[in-house]
mmCIF file of N, CA and C in Angstrom:
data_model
loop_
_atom_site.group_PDB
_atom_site.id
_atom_site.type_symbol
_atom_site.label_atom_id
_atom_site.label_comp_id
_atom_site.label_asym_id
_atom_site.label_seq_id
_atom_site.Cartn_x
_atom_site.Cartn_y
_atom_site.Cartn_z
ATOM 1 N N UNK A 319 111.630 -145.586 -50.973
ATOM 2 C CA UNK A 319 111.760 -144.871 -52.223
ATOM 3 C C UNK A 319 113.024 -145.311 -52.975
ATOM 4 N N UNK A 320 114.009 -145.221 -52.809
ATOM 5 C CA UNK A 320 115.423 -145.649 -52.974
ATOM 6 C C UNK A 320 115.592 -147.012 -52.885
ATOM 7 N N UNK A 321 115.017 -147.883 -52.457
ATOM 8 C CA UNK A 321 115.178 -149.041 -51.969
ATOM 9 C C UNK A 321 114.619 -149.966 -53.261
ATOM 10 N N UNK A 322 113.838 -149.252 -53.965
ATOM 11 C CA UNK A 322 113.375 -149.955 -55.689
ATOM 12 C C UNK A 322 114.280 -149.679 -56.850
ATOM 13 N N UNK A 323 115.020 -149.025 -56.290
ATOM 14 C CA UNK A 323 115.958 -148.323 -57.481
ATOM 15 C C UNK A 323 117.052 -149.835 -57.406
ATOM 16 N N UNK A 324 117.831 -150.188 -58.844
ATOM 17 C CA UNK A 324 119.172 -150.602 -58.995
ATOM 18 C C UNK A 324 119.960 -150.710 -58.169
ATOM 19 N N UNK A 325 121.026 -150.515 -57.653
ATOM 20 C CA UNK A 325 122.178 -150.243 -56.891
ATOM 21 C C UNK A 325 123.234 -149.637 -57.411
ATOM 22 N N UNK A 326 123.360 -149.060 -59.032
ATOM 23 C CA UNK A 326 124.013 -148.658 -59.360
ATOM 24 C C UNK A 326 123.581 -147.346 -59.734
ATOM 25 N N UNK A 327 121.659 -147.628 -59.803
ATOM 26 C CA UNK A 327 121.226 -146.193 -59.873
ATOM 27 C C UNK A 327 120.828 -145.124 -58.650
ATOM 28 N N UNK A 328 121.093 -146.159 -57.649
ATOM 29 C CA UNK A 328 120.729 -145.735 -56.277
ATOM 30 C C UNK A 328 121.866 -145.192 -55.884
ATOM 31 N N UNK A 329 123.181 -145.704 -56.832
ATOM 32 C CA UNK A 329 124.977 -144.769 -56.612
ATOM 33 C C UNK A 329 124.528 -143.546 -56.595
ATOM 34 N N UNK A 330 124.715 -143.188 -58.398
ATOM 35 C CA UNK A 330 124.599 -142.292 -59.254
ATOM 36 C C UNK A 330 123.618 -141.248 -58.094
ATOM 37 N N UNK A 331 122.247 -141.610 -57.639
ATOM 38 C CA UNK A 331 121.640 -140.420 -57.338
ATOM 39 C C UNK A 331 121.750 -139.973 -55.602
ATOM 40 N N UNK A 332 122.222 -141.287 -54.545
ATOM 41 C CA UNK A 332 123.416 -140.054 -54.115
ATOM 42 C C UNK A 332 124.303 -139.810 -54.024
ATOM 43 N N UNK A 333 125.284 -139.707 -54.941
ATOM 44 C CA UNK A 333 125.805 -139.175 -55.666
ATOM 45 C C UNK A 333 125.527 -137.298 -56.105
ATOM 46 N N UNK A 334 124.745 -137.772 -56.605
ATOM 47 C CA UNK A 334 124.341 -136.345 -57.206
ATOM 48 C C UNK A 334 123.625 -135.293 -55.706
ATOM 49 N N UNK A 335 123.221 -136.456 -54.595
ATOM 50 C CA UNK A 335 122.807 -135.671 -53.070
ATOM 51 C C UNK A 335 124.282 -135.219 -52.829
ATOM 52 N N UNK A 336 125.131 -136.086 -52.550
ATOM 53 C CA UNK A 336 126.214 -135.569 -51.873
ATOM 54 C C UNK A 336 127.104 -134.674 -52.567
ATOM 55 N N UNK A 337 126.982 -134.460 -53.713
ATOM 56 C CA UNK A 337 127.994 -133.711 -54.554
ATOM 57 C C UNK A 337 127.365 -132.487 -55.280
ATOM 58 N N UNK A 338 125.821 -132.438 -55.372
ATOM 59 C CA UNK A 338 125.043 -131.912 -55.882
ATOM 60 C C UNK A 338 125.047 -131.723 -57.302
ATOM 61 N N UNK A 339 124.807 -130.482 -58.401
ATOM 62 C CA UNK A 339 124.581 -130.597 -59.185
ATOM 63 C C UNK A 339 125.698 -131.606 -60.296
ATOM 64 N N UNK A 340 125.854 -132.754 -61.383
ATOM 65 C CA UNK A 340 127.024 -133.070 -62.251
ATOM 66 C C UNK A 340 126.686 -133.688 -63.165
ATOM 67 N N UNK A 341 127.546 -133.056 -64.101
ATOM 68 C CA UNK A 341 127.786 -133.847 -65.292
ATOM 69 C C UNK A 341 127.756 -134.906 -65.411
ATOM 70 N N UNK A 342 127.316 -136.003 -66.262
ATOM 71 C CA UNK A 342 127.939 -137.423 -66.800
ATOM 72 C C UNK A 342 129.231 -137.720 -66.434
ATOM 73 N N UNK A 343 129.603 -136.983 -67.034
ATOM 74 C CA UNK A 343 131.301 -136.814 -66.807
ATOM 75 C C UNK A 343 131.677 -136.709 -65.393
ATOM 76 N N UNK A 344 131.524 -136.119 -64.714
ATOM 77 C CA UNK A 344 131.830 -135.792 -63.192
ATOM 78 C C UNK A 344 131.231 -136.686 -62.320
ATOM 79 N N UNK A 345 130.061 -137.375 -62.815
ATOM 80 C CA UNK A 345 129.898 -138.348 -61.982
ATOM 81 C C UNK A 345 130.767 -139.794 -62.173
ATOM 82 N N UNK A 346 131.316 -139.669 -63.355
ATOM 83 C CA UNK A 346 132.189 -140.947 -64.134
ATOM 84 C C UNK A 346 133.645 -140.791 -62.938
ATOM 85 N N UNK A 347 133.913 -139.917 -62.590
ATOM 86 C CA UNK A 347 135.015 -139.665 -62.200
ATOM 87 C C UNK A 347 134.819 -139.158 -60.486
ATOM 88 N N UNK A 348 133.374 -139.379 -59.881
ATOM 89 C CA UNK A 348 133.530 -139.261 -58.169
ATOM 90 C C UNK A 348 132.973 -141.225 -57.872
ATOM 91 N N UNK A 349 132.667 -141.894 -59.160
ATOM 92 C CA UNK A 349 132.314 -143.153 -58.555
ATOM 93 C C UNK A 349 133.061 -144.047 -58.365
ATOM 94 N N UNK A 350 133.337 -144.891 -57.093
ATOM 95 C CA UNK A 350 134.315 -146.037 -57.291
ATOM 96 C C UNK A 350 133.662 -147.078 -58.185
ATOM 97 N N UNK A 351 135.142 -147.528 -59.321
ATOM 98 C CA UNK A 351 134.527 -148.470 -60.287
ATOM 99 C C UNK A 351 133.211 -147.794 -60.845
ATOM 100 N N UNK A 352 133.681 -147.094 -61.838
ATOM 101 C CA UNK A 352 132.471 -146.229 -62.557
ATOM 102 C C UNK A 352 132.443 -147.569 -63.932
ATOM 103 N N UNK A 353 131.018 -147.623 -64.363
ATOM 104 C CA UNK A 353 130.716 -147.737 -65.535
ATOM 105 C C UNK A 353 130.947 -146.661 -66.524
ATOM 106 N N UNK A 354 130.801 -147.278 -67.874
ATOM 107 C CA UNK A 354 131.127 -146.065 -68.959
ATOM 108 C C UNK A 354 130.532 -145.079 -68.701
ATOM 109 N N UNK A 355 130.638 -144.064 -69.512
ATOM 110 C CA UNK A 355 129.797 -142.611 -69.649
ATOM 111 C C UNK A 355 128.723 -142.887 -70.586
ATOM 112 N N UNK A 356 128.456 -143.651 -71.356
ATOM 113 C CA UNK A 356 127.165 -144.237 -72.167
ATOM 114 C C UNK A 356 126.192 -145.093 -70.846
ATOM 115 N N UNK A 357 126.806 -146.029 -70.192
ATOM 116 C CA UNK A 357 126.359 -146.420 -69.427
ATOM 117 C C UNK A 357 126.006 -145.418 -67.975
ATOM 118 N N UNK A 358 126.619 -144.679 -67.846
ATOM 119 C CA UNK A 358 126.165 -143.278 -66.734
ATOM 120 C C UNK A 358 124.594 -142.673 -67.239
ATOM 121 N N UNK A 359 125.093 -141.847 -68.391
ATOM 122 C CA UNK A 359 124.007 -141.780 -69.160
ATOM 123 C C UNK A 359 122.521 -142.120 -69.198
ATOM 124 N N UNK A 360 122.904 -143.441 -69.226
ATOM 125 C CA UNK A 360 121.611 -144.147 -70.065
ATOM 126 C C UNK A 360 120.883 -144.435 -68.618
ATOM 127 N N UNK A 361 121.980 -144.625 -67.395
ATOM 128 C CA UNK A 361 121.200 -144.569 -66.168
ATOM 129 C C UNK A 361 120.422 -143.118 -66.010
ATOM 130 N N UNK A 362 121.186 -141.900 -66.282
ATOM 131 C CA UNK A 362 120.510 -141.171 -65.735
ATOM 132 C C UNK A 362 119.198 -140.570 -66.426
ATOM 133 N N UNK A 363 119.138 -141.059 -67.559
ATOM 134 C CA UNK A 363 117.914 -141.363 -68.492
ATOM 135 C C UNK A 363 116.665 -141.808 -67.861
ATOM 136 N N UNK A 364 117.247 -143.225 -67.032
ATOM 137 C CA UNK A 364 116.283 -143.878 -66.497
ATOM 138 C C UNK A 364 115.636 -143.674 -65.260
ATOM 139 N N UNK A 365 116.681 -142.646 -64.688
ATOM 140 C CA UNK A 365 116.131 -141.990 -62.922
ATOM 141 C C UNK A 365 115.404 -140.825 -63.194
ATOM 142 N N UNK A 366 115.858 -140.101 -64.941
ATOM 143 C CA UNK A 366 114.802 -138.690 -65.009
ATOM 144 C C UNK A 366 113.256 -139.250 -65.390
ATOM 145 N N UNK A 367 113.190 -140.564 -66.327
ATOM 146 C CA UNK A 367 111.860 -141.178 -66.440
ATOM 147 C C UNK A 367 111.088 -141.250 -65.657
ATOM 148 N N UNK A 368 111.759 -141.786 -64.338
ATOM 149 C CA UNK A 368 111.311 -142.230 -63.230
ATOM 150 C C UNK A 368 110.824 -140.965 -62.453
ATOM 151 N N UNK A 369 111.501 -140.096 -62.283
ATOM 152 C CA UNK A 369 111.350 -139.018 -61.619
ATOM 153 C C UNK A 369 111.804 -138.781 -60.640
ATOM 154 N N UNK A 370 112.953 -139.360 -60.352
ATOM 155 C CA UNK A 370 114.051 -139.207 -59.494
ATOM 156 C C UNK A 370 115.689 -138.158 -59.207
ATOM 157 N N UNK A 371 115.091 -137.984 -60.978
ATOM 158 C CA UNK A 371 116.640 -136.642 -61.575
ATOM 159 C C UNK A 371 116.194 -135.921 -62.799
ATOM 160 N N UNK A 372 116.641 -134.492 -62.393
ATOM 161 C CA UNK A 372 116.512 -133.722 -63.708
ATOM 162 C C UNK A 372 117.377 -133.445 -64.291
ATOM 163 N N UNK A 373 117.347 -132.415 -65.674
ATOM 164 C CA UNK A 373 118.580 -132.166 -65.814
ATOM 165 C C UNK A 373 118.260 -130.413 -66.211
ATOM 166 N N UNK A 374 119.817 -129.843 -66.585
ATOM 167 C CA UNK A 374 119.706 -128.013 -67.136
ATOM 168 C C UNK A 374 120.536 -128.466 -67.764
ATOM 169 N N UNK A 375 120.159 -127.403 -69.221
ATOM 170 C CA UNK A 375 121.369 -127.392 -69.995
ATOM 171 C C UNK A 375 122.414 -126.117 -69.866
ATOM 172 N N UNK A 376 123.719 -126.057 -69.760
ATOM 173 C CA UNK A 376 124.195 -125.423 -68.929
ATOM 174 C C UNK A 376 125.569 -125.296 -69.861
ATOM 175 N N UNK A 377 125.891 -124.428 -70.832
ATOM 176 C CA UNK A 377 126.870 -124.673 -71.748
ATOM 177 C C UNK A 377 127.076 -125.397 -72.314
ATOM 178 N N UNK A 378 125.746 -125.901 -73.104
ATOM 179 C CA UNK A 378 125.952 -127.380 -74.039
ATOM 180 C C UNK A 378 125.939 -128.458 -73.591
ATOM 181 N N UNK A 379 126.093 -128.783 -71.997
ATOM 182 C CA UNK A 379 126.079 -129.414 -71.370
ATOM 183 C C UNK A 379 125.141 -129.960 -70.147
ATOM 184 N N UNK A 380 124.111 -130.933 -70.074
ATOM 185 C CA UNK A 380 123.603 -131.626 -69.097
ATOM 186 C C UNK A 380 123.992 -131.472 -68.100
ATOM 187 N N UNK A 381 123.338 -130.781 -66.823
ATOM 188 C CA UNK A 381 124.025 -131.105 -65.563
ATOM 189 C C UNK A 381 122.667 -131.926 -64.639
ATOM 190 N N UNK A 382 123.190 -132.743 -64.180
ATOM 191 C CA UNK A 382 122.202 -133.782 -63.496
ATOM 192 C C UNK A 382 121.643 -132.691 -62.111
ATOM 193 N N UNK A 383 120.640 -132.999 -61.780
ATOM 194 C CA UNK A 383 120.281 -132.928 -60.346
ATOM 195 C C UNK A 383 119.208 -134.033 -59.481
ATOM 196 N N UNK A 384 119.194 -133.734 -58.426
ATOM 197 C CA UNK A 384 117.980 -135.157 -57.939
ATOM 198 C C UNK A 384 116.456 -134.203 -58.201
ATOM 199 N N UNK A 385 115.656 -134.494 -58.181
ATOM 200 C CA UNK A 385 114.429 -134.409 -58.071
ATOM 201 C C UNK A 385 113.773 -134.411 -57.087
ATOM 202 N N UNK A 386 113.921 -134.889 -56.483
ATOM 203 C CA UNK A 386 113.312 -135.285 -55.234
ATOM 204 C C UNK A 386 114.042 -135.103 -54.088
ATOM 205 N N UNK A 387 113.607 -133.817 -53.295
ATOM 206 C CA UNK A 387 114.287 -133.300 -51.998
ATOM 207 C C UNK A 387 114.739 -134.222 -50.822
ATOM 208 N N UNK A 388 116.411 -134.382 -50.905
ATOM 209 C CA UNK A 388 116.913 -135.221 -49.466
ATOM 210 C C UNK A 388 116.290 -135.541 -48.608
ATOM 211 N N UNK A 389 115.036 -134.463 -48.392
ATOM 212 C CA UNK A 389 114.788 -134.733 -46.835
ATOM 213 C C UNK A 389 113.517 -135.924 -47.038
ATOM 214 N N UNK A 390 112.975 -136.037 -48.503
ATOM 215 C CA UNK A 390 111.961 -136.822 -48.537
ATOM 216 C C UNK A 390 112.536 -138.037 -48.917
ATOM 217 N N UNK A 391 113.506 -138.014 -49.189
ATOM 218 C CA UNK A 391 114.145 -139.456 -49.309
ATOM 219 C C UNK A 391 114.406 -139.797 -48.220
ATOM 220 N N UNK A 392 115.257 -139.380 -47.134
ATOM 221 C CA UNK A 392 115.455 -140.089 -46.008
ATOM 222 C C UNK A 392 114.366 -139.935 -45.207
ATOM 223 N N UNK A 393 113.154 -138.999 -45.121
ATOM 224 C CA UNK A 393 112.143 -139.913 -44.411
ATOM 225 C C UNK A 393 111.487 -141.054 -45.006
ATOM 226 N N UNK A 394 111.577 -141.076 -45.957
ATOM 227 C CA UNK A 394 111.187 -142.661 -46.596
ATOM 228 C C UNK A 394 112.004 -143.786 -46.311
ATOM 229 N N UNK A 395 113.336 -143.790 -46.464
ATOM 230 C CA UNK A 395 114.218 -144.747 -45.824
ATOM 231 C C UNK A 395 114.092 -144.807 -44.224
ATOM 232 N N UNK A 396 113.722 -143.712 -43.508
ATOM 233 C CA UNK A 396 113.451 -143.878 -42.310
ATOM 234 C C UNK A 396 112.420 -144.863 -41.774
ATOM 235 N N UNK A 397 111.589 -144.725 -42.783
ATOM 236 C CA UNK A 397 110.164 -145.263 -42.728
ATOM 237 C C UNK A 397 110.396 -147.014 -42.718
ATOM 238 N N UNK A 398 111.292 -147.016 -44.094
ATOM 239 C CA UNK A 398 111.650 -148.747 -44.670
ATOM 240 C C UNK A 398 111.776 -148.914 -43.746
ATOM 241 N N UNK A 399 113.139 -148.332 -42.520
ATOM 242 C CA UNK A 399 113.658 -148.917 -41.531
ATOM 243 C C UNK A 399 112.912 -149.414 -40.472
ATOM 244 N N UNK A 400 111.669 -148.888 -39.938
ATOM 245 C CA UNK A 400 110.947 -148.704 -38.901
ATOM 246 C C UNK A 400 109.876 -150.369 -39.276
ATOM 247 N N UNK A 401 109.517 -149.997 -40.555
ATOM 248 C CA UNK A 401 108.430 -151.298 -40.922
ATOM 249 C C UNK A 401 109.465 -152.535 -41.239
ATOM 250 N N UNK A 402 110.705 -152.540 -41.564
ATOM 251 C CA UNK A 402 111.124 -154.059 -41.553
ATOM 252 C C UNK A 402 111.870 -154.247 -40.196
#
């Protein structure tokens, strides 16, 4: 599942597992070597398309979340692991 994603979008969303719900902003500032906040953004644009992240608006403000429950991500990576 994770394993088709970017590597920068595969940061960003866990990221958002390990830290749970954040801002653009807050994720600009837990990533090593963050890209811009346009560039945060426009990723997390592309993981809610996908269906990988949602968002709430939450005082004017976007707060990211994943979509897709931890535990089904790592049995899928479990899975990659087993078949390669």
């Amino acid at each position: 599942m994770l394993e088709k994603l970017p590597p920068r979008e595969r940061q960003l969303l866990e990221t958002l597992y390990a830290n749970g719900p954040c801002t653009a902003a807050r994720l600009e500032e837990l990533l090593p070597d963050p890209p811009s906040n346009s560039a945060i953004r426009v990723m997390l644009r592309r993981l809610e398309s996908k269906g990988y992240v949602a968002h709430d608006l939450v005082e004017q403000s976007f707060v990211y979340r994943p979509a897709v429950p931890e535990r089904k991500v790592r049995q899928s990576a479990l899975r990659q692991v087993i078949n390669t």
